[in-house]
Amino acid sequence: MGMSGVLPLFIRLYVVSKISFIFVTKTAIHLINFMSIQEKPEIVCARAAAGEGVEGLIIKKRKLAENIYLMAIYAPRIAKAALPGQFVIVRAGEYGERVPLTISDYDAVCGTVTLVTQVVGVSSRLICRKAKGERLTDIAGPLGRPSEFVHKTPDELKAVRWLFVGGGLGAAPVYPQVKWLHARGATVDVVVGAKSASLLLFRKEMQAVCSALHIVTDDGSAGQKGLVTDVVRRLVEEEGARYDRVVAIGPMIMMKFVAQLAQSYQLPSVVSLNTLMVDGTGMCGACRVTVGGKTQFACVDGPEFDGALVDFDEAMRRQTMYRPMETERYQATR
Amino acid sequence: MAGKIPRIEAREQDPQTRRTNFQEVCLGYTADEAMLEATRCLQCRNPKCVSACPVNIRIPAFIAATAQGRFAEAAEIIALDSCLPAVCGRVCPQETQCEGLCILGVRGQAVNIGKLERFVADYSREHEPVVLHTAPANGRRVAIVGSGPAGLSCAHDLAKNGYAPTIFEALHKAGGVLEYGIPEFRLPKETVVKSEIDNLKKAGVRIETNVIIGRTLTVDALLNDEAFDAVFIASGAGLPKFMHIPGENLNGVVSANEFLTRTNLMRAYDAAYDTPVYTGRRVAVVGGGNVAMDAARSALRLGADVTVVYRRTEKELPARVEEVHHAKEEGVAFRMLANPVAVLDDGRGWVRGLRCVRMELGEPDESGRRSPTVVEGSEFELEADTVIMALGTSPNPLIASTTEGLAIDRRGCIVADEHGTTSRKGVFAGGDTVTGAATVILAMGAGRRAAAAIRRFLSEPDDARRQTD
């Protein structure tokens, strides 16, 4: 590691310890920090590397899996304001769409927000093609309401037995939530699922901040073979695990089934809806969803809602509104 | 002599041609036409047009200069009061403002003030751009929330007087409704909107895009952390209203805000851009205001057959007469005295049409308009692949909910007096966020009055300002 990496490491040590020193002993903090640094040796503090005035600069880019990339973006105001559960809108290129992306991590000291993007269409492909050192044309946020738990005290959070379920790309936005709770001493179990081992995201990062990590893949190439709901069922029905709250983030269909299962256990659930959006500030209404029989805007009323109340079938249908046009453009352009 | 020359109407693109393109409908005056029309002005000693203008442009003076061919001077005169003349010359409802009170209009036809303003502004932009006046910096910084007409005009008046305004815009482009709302064929973005905004930037107005006040920064952070001396909230109209009828969340039902934002801000009509927009073959637009007309005429240009569904009659249409006229010329159909009661599902979650009821007009309500009532047993179906809801907006709670002590009214609009003074010291508000959706020029007027109030506020001694928060 060159000189450029030295200063930021100290800054990171300082921040993490400042947040969590009440809960853990100093030695433990250093151990945790040491581990997280070992996991991300390439992290370079954005302020040191970039200086002011280059909002949107890609400070770091890492391929996490086929077609899935992690990027740390220099956006100091967003990094400072961001809380778990929120998202940003980004645009790559003057002709690009405004794309909502849930924040996967943020670092107020370095001034960066971390985004994980999967190539699914023209716009996400444009974002993923940007290299380290290039800029996203626009980044705006943080948008949406933060997760409800950010308003609770550490004691309240510790009194809750949490279960987080992250499916596919959803593991990335689960991470800052688990990290927040862990830093406040809460006990959090996490289920991370993917199609196969190579598509599992944030495994190591998650390990460092949760009490128990359960891996599940469709093909059994890592962890249990099956779906995230199979793991939840096993934990609750076979192993007698007791939870007070489930948070599920992932594909709509996964959230639907996790919410249903949670309801069958009389367990409150929270889901984070990745709807269509244009402005992300409440202006367009493209993101409207039916929650408890009422129309809500995911961008300003959400993106997190009570899983038991969401009309998932409608939400899934609405996601496909522009799909034929998007597919056509994706195939027609390169 | 003035009375003998008939009012000169500006040339327009042929309706059959323009319904297939997004280029501007109105072609504007030639210099000769402008000079001739300008001679019609009687140069009233007590000009009613000026008091009818929300920003009080010195109308007879700029028209007199125009009549003599001194167009650059005419532009300078307008610039004393307005920073967006090329915009206002295009989108103001002159018929109810300046032209509405023109003395010539009593017996005959009012002076075509709007088209004159437009000509002068366009001439100035193309030949001799106006240099907006500035004063030496006085060290006072004002944060303005929103880069729409209210924010821009407030910034203009502040910059002119030595204040340093910074506008924070939530979207990636400055202009607010001028960018996302009003279509290209009424208000060209690159040539008109961008150049007027660039002119303001030259006069010292800073614009930061992608900053959402209430999220990226709060109003309090602007005052405390970013050390602004005052804040002007001009965040615009807000969230689109829906009818709350069955089927409204079917695929193919969009708000006018979404449809217009995709088309205007995101340039969905231009193949170079990635933004999708869907019309299908038939589009129904619900509503009768200017936004409904903009949506209808945009959908037409995207290749659809368009019907506007409105629950009263043509007489009650809130849209400008000119907009309705243009829409009709272009082939937009109108279904008056009809009100949707359900959006119909094609069985696959997409719109197939609207179920409507016929209406009849009853007694005038508080607004003076006759209120529509349902004709029993009059249900009928209207086929449509896309339904655009253009029903107005309700206030965006983002700023009010994140600003301690900022009073809102029952509707959720920020409470502010005519000077933009709110319940919070040093925080001013104006435009649609206070009044609910209105016009560009009314928002500009609010911006100007707030600028004056901010100047008065900031010229008070420091300790007087800091007291009684």
Coordinates of N, CA and C in Angstrom, one line a residue, chain A residues 77-78 80-81 86 91 94-98 122 126 138-145 278-279 281-286 288 290 295 297 300 314 317-318 320-322 325-326 329, chain B residues 168 170-172 180 208 210-212 215-217 225-226 238-240 242 248-255 257-258 261-262 266 271-278 348-350 396:
Chain A
R77 N -21.8 15.9 0.3 CA -23.0 16.3 1.0 C -24.0 15.1 1.2
I78 N -24.0 14.3 0.1 CA -24.9 13.1 0.2 C -24.4 12.2 1.3
K80 N -22.7 12.9 3.9 CA -22.9 13.4 5.2 C -24.4 13.3 5.6
A81 N -25.3 13.4 4.7 CA -26.7 13.4 5.0 C -27.3 12.0 5.0
Q86 N -31.9 4.8 2.5 CA -32.1 5.9 1.5 C -31.5 5.5 0.2
R91 N -27.2 9.6 -13.0 CA -27.3 9.7 -14.4 C -25.9 9.6 -15.0
E94 N -25.1 12.5 -20.8 CA -26.1 13.6 -21.1 C -27.4 13.0 -21.6
Y95 N -27.3 11.8 -22.2 CA -28.5 11.3 -22.8 C -29.2 10.2 -21.9
G96 N -28.6 10.1 -20.7 CA -29.0 9.0 -19.8 C -30.2 9.2 -19.0
E97 N -30.8 8.1 -18.5 CA -32.0 8.2 -17.7 C -31.5 8.5 -16.3
R98 N -32.5 9.0 -15.5 CA -32.3 9.1 -14.0 C -32.5 7.7 -13.4
V122 N -30.1 -0.4 -20.6 CA -29.2 0.6 -21.2 C -28.5 1.4 -20.1
L126 N -24.6 1.7 -18.9 CA -23.9 3.0 -19.0 C -23.1 3.2 -17.6
D138 N -24.5 12.9 -13.0 CA -25.2 13.5 -11.9 C -25.4 12.5 -10.8
I139 N -25.4 13.0 -9.6 CA -25.8 12.1 -8.5 C -26.5 13.1 -7.5
A140 N -27.8 12.6 -7.1 CA -28.6 13.5 -6.3 C -29.2 12.6 -5.1
G141 N -29.2 13.2 -3.9 CA -29.8 12.4 -2.8 C -29.3 13.0 -1.5
P142 N -29.4 12.3 -0.4 CA -30.1 11.1 -0.3 C -31.6 11.2 -0.4
L143 N -32.3 10.3 -1.0 CA -33.7 10.4 -1.2 C -34.5 9.4 -0.4
G144 N -35.7 9.6 -0.3 CA -36.6 8.7 0.5 C -36.4 8.8 2.0
R145 N -37.3 8.2 2.7 CA -37.2 8.3 4.1 C -36.2 7.2 4.6
V278 N -38.8 8.8 -11.9 CA -38.2 9.7 -12.8 C -37.4 10.7 -12.0
D279 N -38.1 11.5 -11.2 CA -37.4 12.6 -10.5 C -36.9 12.1 -9.1
T281 N -38.3 12.8 -6.3 CA -38.6 13.8 -5.2 C -40.1 13.9 -5.0
G282 N -41.0 13.1 -5.6 CA -42.4 13.2 -5.4 C -43.2 13.8 -6.5
M283 N -42.4 14.3 -7.5 CA -43.0 15.1 -8.6 C -43.8 14.3 -9.6
C284 N -43.3 13.1 -9.9 CA -43.9 12.4 -11.1 C -44.9 11.3 -10.8
G285 N -44.8 10.7 -9.7 CA -45.8 9.7 -9.4 C -45.6 8.3 -10.1
A286 N -44.5 8.2 -10.8 CA -44.3 6.9 -11.5 C -44.1 5.8 -10.5
R288 N -45.7 5.1 -7.8 CA -46.8 4.8 -6.9 C -47.1 3.3 -6.7
T290 N -49.6 0.5 -4.1 CA -50.7 0.4 -3.2 C -50.2 -0.2 -1.9
T295 N -52.8 4.6 -2.2 CA -51.7 4.8 -3.1 C -50.6 5.6 -2.4
F297 N -46.4 7.0 -2.7 CA -45.2 7.3 -3.6 C -44.0 6.7 -2.9
V300 N -41.2 9.3 -1.8 CA -41.3 10.2 -0.6 C -42.0 9.6 0.6
E314 N -49.3 -5.9 -8.0 CA -49.4 -4.6 -8.7 C -48.0 -4.0 -8.9
R317 N -46.1 -5.7 -11.6 CA -46.7 -5.4 -12.9 C -46.2 -4.0 -13.3
R318 N -46.3 -3.1 -12.4 CA -45.9 -1.7 -12.7 C -44.4 -1.6 -13.1
T320 N -42.9 -3.4 -14.9 CA -42.6 -3.9 -16.3 C -43.2 -2.9 -17.4
M321 N -43.7 -1.8 -16.9 CA -44.4 -0.9 -17.8 C -43.6 -0.5 -19.1
Y322 N -42.3 -0.2 -18.9 CA -41.5 0.2 -20.1 C -40.6 -0.9 -20.6
M325 N -39.9 -1.5 -24.4 CA -39.1 -0.5 -25.0 C -37.7 -0.5 -24.5
E326 N -37.5 -0.8 -23.2 CA -36.2 -0.9 -22.7 C -35.4 -2.0 -23.3
R329 N -34.3 -1.2 -26.8 CA -33.2 -0.3 -26.8 C -31.9 -0.9 -26.4
Chain B
F168 N -30.4 26.4 -5.4 CA -30.3 25.0 -5.3 C -31.4 24.3 -6.0
A170 N -33.1 20.7 -7.4 CA -33.2 19.3 -7.1 C -32.9 18.4 -8.3
L171 N -33.3 18.9 -9.5 CA -33.1 18.1 -10.7 C -31.7 18.4 -11.3
H172 N -31.4 17.7 -12.4 CA -30.0 17.8 -12.9 C -29.9 19.0 -13.9
Y180 N -39.0 21.0 -17.0 CA -39.6 19.7 -17.0 C -41.1 19.8 -17.4
E208 N -26.6 25.5 -8.2 CA -26.1 24.2 -7.9 C -27.2 23.2 -8.2
N210 N -28.8 19.2 -8.6 CA -28.7 17.9 -7.8 C -28.6 18.1 -6.3
V211 N -29.2 19.2 -5.8 CA -29.2 19.4 -4.4 C -30.7 19.5 -3.9
I212 N -31.1 18.5 -3.2 CA -32.5 18.5 -2.7 C -32.6 19.1 -1.3
R215 N -33.4 17.2 2.0 CA -32.8 15.9 2.0 C -31.2 16.0 2.0
T216 N -30.7 16.6 0.9 CA -29.2 16.8 0.8 C -28.8 17.8 1.9
L217 N -29.5 18.8 2.0 CA -29.3 19.9 3.0 C -30.7 20.3 3.5
D225 N -24.9 25.8 8.8 CA -23.7 25.2 8.3 C -23.1 25.9 7.1
E226 N -24.0 26.3 6.1 CA -23.5 26.9 4.9 C -23.6 28.5 5.0
G238 N -45.3 20.6 -6.6 CA -45.4 19.4 -5.7 C -45.8 18.1 -6.4
L239 N -46.6 17.4 -5.6 CA -47.0 16.0 -6.0 C -48.3 16.0 -6.9
P240 N -48.3 15.1 -7.9 CA -49.4 15.1 -8.8 C -50.6 14.5 -8.1
F242 N -54.2 12.5 -8.1 CA -54.9 11.4 -8.8 C -56.4 11.5 -8.4
E248 N -56.6 3.0 -11.3 CA -55.7 4.1 -11.6 C -54.2 3.8 -11.6
N249 N -53.9 2.6 -10.9 CA -52.5 2.2 -10.9 C -52.2 1.1 -12.0
L250 N -53.1 1.0 -13.0 CA -52.9 0.1 -14.1 C -51.7 0.6 -14.9
N251 N -51.0 -0.3 -15.6 CA -49.9 0.2 -16.5 C -50.6 1.0 -17.6
G252 N -50.0 2.1 -17.9 CA -50.5 3.0 -18.9 C -51.2 4.2 -18.3
V253 N -51.4 4.3 -17.0 CA -51.9 5.5 -16.4 C -50.7 6.3 -15.8
V254 N -50.6 7.5 -16.3 CA -49.4 8.3 -15.7 C -50.0 9.7 -15.4
S255 N -49.2 10.3 -14.5 CA -49.6 11.7 -14.2 C -49.0 12.6 -15.4
N257 N -47.4 15.2 -14.9 CA -46.0 15.5 -14.5 C -45.0 14.5 -15.0
E258 N -45.4 13.2 -14.9 CA -44.5 12.1 -15.3 C -44.3 12.2 -16.9
T261 N -42.4 15.3 -17.8 CA -41.0 15.3 -17.4 C -40.2 14.3 -18.3
R262 N -40.8 13.2 -18.6 CA -40.2 12.3 -19.6 C -39.9 12.9 -20.9
M266 N -36.4 15.0 -19.9 CA -35.7 13.8 -20.3 C -35.7 13.5 -21.8
A271 N -34.6 10.5 -30.2 CA -34.1 9.2 -30.2 C -32.7 9.1 -29.6
A272 N -32.0 10.2 -29.5 CA -30.7 10.2 -28.9 C -30.7 9.9 -27.4
Y273 N -31.8 10.2 -26.8 CA -32.0 10.0 -25.3 C -32.5 8.6 -25.0
D274 N -32.1 8.1 -23.8 CA -32.5 6.7 -23.4 C -33.9 6.7 -22.8
T275 N -34.5 7.8 -22.5 CA -35.8 7.8 -21.8 C -36.9 7.2 -22.6
P276 N -37.7 6.2 -22.0 CA -38.8 5.7 -22.7 C -40.1 6.5 -22.4
V277 N -41.0 6.6 -23.3 CA -42.3 7.2 -23.0 C -43.3 6.4 -23.8
Y278 N -44.5 6.1 -23.2 CA -45.4 5.3 -23.9 C -46.7 6.1 -24.1
R348 N -54.7 -7.8 -18.7 CA -53.3 -8.1 -18.5 C -52.6 -7.0 -17.7
G349 N -53.5 -6.2 -17.0 CA -52.9 -5.1 -16.2 C -52.6 -3.8 -16.9
W350 N -53.0 -3.8 -18.1 CA -52.9 -2.5 -18.9 C -54.2 -1.9 -19.1
N396 N -45.6 19.5 -1.9 CA -44.6 18.5 -1.5 C -44.2 18.8 -0.1

